[in-house]
């Protein structure tokens, strides 16, 4: 790959996240040509017709042709579709910050995302992703448990979430995509859990993190419990295909669109539990 300015890009995989990312790359980069490949041939032709004017898009017969014809190849699947569409995804890169190629890679990735993180070397981007998704899954499950506990003790879910956001339990999941429908009105959790990072993908990443931990001797106390929770949710037809925070609905035994919890203000009267 020319270090100064690669012109011929390749992209493998135009799915829910690959498509918007590839569009961002075409719109904002200096690429003169783009080779694309996907197992779904209809997707390739549809993307080629919707590509920005002035950008040459070529359909490859397989992934090998993409590699042969391109200076730089993308096969990444980072965050959710919404972040990809808005161009605000976070990249975790298997490269050192002082690598001579990083400045070029940084400029290209910046056309698609807001934060580019060199993790130190080959393979460490994946290590960062597994660590991130493991922690994210644990936090989402713990937030679901805490919300369920507080609500059953009689606290309004929005009041509880606002309180948690101000103390030591503050976290991104609670404040931005709280698992309880209605707490964060604009989040996928308030829209039937449609979109976002699917629960079966969270199960997969939790298992990959656990396997990696086993390989390097890193002790995970909470891992198996979380894996069991996500696996159970993913195997239930009511939750499979939904955003991973649907694990809350699995926890409380409700269907994804059941919002009755928001009208149940005092499931247990405040004086009935602390006196026993």
Coordinates of C-alpha atoms in Angstrom, one line a residue:
X1 CA 0.0 0.0 0.0
X2 CA 1.4 3.4 -0.9
X3 CA 2.0 5.1 2.4
X4 CA 1.2 8.7 1.3
X5 CA -2.3 8.4 -0.3
X6 CA -3.9 5.0 -1.2
X7 CA -6.4 5.5 -4.0
X8 CA -7.9 2.0 -4.6
X9 CA -10.0 0.8 -1.7
X10 CA -11.6 -2.6 -1.1
X11 CA -14.6 -3.5 1.0
X12 CA -15.8 -7.0 2.0
X13 CA -19.3 -7.2 3.6
X14 CA -22.1 -4.7 2.9
X15 CA -24.5 -5.7 5.7
X16 CA -26.3 -3.6 8.3
X17 CA -23.1 -1.8 9.4
X18 CA -20.8 -2.3 6.4
X19 CA -23.2 -0.5 4.0
X20 CA -23.4 2.9 5.9
X21 CA -19.7 2.8 6.7
X22 CA -18.7 2.2 3.1
X23 CA -20.9 5.1 2.0
X24 CA -19.2 7.4 4.6
X25 CA -15.9 6.3 3.2
X26 CA -16.9 7.1 -0.4
X27 CA -18.3 10.5 0.5
X28 CA -15.5 11.7 2.6
X29 CA -12.3 10.1 1.4
X30 CA -10.0 10.6 -1.6
X31 CA -10.6 7.1 -3.0
X32 CA -10.8 7.1 -6.8
X33 CA -12.1 3.5 -7.0
X34 CA -13.7 1.0 -4.7
X35 CA -13.9 -2.8 -5.1
X36 CA -16.7 -4.4 -3.2
X37 CA -17.8 -8.0 -2.4
X38 CA -20.6 -9.5 -0.4
X39 CA -22.1 -13.0 -0.4
X40 CA -25.4 -11.5 -1.4
X41 CA -24.9 -10.4 -5.0
X42 CA -28.1 -8.3 -5.1
X43 CA -26.6 -6.1 -2.3
X44 CA -23.6 -5.4 -4.5
X45 CA -25.6 -4.1 -7.5
X46 CA -27.9 -2.1 -5.2
X47 CA -24.9 -0.4 -3.5
X48 CA -23.2 0.3 -6.9
X49 CA -26.3 2.2 -8.1
X50 CA -26.6 4.2 -4.9
X51 CA -22.9 5.2 -4.6
X52 CA -22.1 8.9 -4.7
X53 CA -21.5 10.5 -8.2
X54 CA -17.9 10.6 -9.3
X55 CA -16.9 7.5 -7.4
X56 CA -16.0 4.4 -9.3
X57 CA -17.5 1.3 -7.7
X58 CA -16.5 -2.1 -9.1
X59 CA -18.0 -5.5 -8.1
X60 CA -15.5 -8.2 -7.4
X61 CA -16.2 -11.9 -8.0
X62 CA -14.8 -12.9 -4.6
X63 CA -12.8 -11.5 -1.6
X64 CA -9.5 -12.5 -3.2
X65 CA -10.1 -10.1 -6.1
X66 CA -10.8 -7.3 -3.7
X67 CA -7.5 -8.0 -2.1
X68 CA -5.7 -8.2 -5.4
X69 CA -7.1 -4.9 -6.7
X70 CA -7.0 -2.7 -3.6
X71 CA -4.4 -0.7 -1.8
X72 CA -6.4 -0.8 1.4
X73 CA -9.1 -3.4 2.5
X74 CA -11.9 -3.1 5.0
X75 CA -13.6 -6.0 6.5
X76 CA -14.6 -4.4 9.9
X77 CA -17.7 -4.6 11.9
X78 CA -17.4 -2.2 14.8
X79 CA -20.5 -0.6 16.5
X80 CA -24.2 -0.5 15.8
X81 CA -25.9 0.6 12.6
X82 CA -27.0 4.0 13.9
X83 CA -23.4 5.0 14.8
X84 CA -22.2 3.9 11.4
X85 CA -24.9 6.0 9.6
X86 CA -23.9 9.1 11.7
X87 CA -20.2 8.6 11.2
X88 CA -19.5 8.5 14.9
X89 CA -18.1 5.0 15.4
X90 CA -15.1 4.2 17.5
X91 CA -12.2 2.3 15.9
X92 CA -9.9 0.0 17.9
X93 CA -6.9 -0.6 15.6
X94 CA -4.3 -3.3 15.8
X95 CA -1.4 -0.9 15.2
X96 CA 1.0 1.1 17.2
X97 CA 0.7 4.9 17.4
X98 CA 4.3 5.4 16.2
X99 CA 3.9 3.1 13.2
X100 CA 4.6 4.9 10.0
X101 CA 1.3 3.7 8.4
X102 CA -0.8 5.0 11.2
X103 CA -1.1 8.6 10.1
X104 CA -2.5 7.4 6.7
X105 CA -4.9 4.9 8.3
X106 CA -6.0 7.6 10.8
X107 CA -7.0 10.0 8.1
X108 CA -9.0 7.4 6.2
X109 CA -10.8 6.0 9.3
X110 CA -11.6 9.6 10.4
X111 CA -13.9 9.8 7.4
X112 CA -16.1 7.1 9.1
X113 CA -15.7 7.6 12.8
X114 CA -15.1 10.0 15.7
X115 CA -12.4 8.2 17.6
X116 CA -9.4 6.3 16.3
X117 CA -7.5 4.2 18.9
X118 CA -4.1 2.6 18.1
X119 CA -4.0 -0.3 20.6
X120 CA -0.3 -1.1 20.1
X121 CA 0.1 -3.9 17.5
X122 CA -1.4 -6.6 15.4
X123 CA -4.2 -8.4 17.1
X124 CA -4.7 -5.9 19.9
X125 CA -7.6 -4.2 18.1
X126 CA -9.5 -7.4 18.5
X127 CA -8.3 -7.7 22.1
X128 CA -9.7 -4.3 22.8
X129 CA -13.0 -5.1 21.2
X130 CA -13.4 -8.3 23.2
X131 CA -12.6 -6.4 26.4
X132 CA -15.0 -3.6 25.6
X133 CA -17.9 -5.9 24.7
X134 CA -17.3 -8.1 27.7
X135 CA -17.6 -5.1 30.0
X136 CA -20.5 -3.6 28.1
X137 CA -22.4 -6.9 28.4
X138 CA -21.8 -7.1 32.1
X139 CA -22.8 -3.5 32.7
X140 CA -26.0 -3.9 30.7
X141 CA -27.0 -7.0 32.7
X142 CA -26.1 -5.4 36.0
X143 CA -28.0 -2.3 35.1
X144 CA -31.0 -4.4 34.2
X145 CA -30.8 -6.2 37.6
X146 CA -30.5 -2.9 39.5
X147 CA -33.4 -1.3 37.6
X148 CA -35.6 -4.3 38.2
X149 CA -34.6 -4.4 41.9
X150 CA -35.4 -0.7 42.5
X151 CA -38.6 -0.8 40.6
X152 CA -39.9 -3.8 42.6
X153 CA -39.0 -1.9 45.7
X154 CA -41.3 0.9 44.5
X155 CA -39.1 3.4 42.7
X156 CA -40.3 5.0 39.4
X157 CA -37.8 3.8 36.7
X158 CA -37.0 7.3 35.4
X159 CA -36.4 8.6 38.9
X160 CA -34.2 5.6 39.7
X161 CA -32.2 6.0 36.5
X162 CA -31.6 9.7 37.1
X163 CA -30.4 8.9 40.7
X164 CA -28.0 6.2 39.5
X165 CA -26.6 8.6 36.9
X166 CA -25.5 11.0 39.7
X167 CA -23.6 8.5 41.9
X168 CA -21.0 5.8 41.9
X169 CA -23.2 3.5 39.7
X170 CA -23.2 6.0 36.8
X171 CA -22.6 4.4 33.4
X172 CA -23.3 4.9 29.7
X173 CA -25.9 2.2 29.4
X174 CA -28.0 3.6 32.2
X175 CA -27.9 7.2 30.9
X176 CA -28.0 6.6 27.1
X177 CA -29.7 3.3 26.4
X178 CA -31.3 2.3 29.7
X179 CA -32.7 -1.3 29.3
X180 CA -36.2 -0.3 30.7
X181 CA -38.5 1.0 27.9
X182 CA -39.4 4.6 28.2
X183 CA -36.5 5.7 30.4
X184 CA -34.5 6.9 27.4
X185 CA -37.2 7.7 24.8
X186 CA -34.9 8.0 21.8
X187 CA -33.1 4.7 22.5
X188 CA -33.7 1.4 20.8
X189 CA -34.8 0.1 24.2
X190 CA -37.9 2.3 23.9
X191 CA -38.6 1.3 20.4
X192 CA -39.2 -2.4 20.8
X193 CA -35.5 -3.1 21.0
X194 CA -35.3 -2.9 17.2
X195 CA -31.9 -2.2 15.8
X196 CA -28.7 -1.9 17.9
X197 CA -26.4 -4.7 18.7
X198 CA -28.3 -8.0 18.6
X199 CA -28.5 -10.2 21.7
X200 CA -27.1 -13.2 19.9
X201 CA -24.0 -11.2 18.9
X202 CA -23.5 -10.2 22.5
X203 CA -23.7 -13.9 23.4
X204 CA -21.1 -14.6 20.8
X205 CA -18.7 -11.9 21.9
X206 CA -19.1 -12.8 25.6
X207 CA -18.1 -16.4 24.7
X208 CA -15.1 -15.2 22.6
X209 CA -14.0 -13.0 25.5
X210 CA -14.3 -16.0 27.9
X211 CA -12.3 -18.2 25.5
X212 CA -9.6 -15.6 25.1
X213 CA -9.4 -15.2 28.9
X214 CA -9.0 -18.9 29.3
X215 CA -6.2 -18.9 26.8
X216 CA -4.1 -16.3 28.6
X217 CA -5.1 -17.2 32.2
X218 CA -7.2 -14.2 32.9
X219 CA -9.8 -14.9 35.6
X220 CA -13.4 -13.9 34.8
X221 CA -15.7 -14.1 37.8
X222 CA -18.9 -12.8 36.2
X223 CA -18.4 -14.2 32.7
X224 CA -20.2 -17.5 32.8
X225 CA -23.2 -16.0 34.5
X226 CA -23.5 -13.3 31.9
X227 CA -23.0 -15.8 29.1
X228 CA -25.8 -18.0 30.4
X229 CA -28.1 -14.9 30.6
X230 CA -27.5 -13.8 27.0
X231 CA -27.6 -17.3 25.7
X232 CA -31.0 -17.9 27.3
X233 CA -32.3 -14.6 25.9
X234 CA -30.9 -15.3 22.5
X235 CA -32.6 -18.7 22.4
X236 CA -36.0 -17.3 23.1
X237 CA -37.9 -16.3 20.0
X238 CA -39.3 -13.3 21.7
X239 CA -35.9 -11.8 22.2
X240 CA -33.7 -13.2 19.4
X241 CA -32.8 -10.5 16.9
X242 CA -33.5 -7.7 19.3
X243 CA -30.9 -5.3 20.8
X244 CA -28.8 -7.0 23.5
X245 CA -30.3 -4.8 26.2
X246 CA -33.5 -6.9 25.7
X247 CA -31.8 -9.1 28.3
X248 CA -33.8 -6.9 30.7
X249 CA -37.0 -8.2 29.3
X250 CA -35.7 -11.8 29.6
X251 CA -34.8 -11.0 33.3
X252 CA -38.3 -9.8 34.2
X253 CA -40.1 -12.2 31.9
X254 CA -41.8 -9.7 29.6
X255 CA -42.2 -9.5 25.9
X256 CA -40.1 -6.7 24.2
X257 CA -43.1 -4.3 23.7
X258 CA -44.6 -4.8 27.2
X259 CA -44.3 -1.3 28.8
X260 CA -46.6 -2.0 31.7
X261 CA -43.7 -1.5 34.1
X262 CA -43.8 2.2 33.5
X263 CA -47.3 2.5 34.8
X264 CA -46.7 0.3 37.8
X265 CA -45.5 3.0 40.2
X266 CA -45.6 1.1 43.5
X267 CA -45.2 -2.6 42.9
X268 CA -44.3 -2.9 46.6
X269 CA -45.3 -0.2 49.0
X270 CA -42.3 1.5 50.5
X271 CA -43.2 0.5 54.0
X272 CA -43.7 -3.2 53.2
X273 CA -40.2 -4.4 52.6
X274 CA -37.8 -2.6 55.0
X275 CA -39.8 -3.6 58.1
X276 CA -39.7 -7.3 57.5

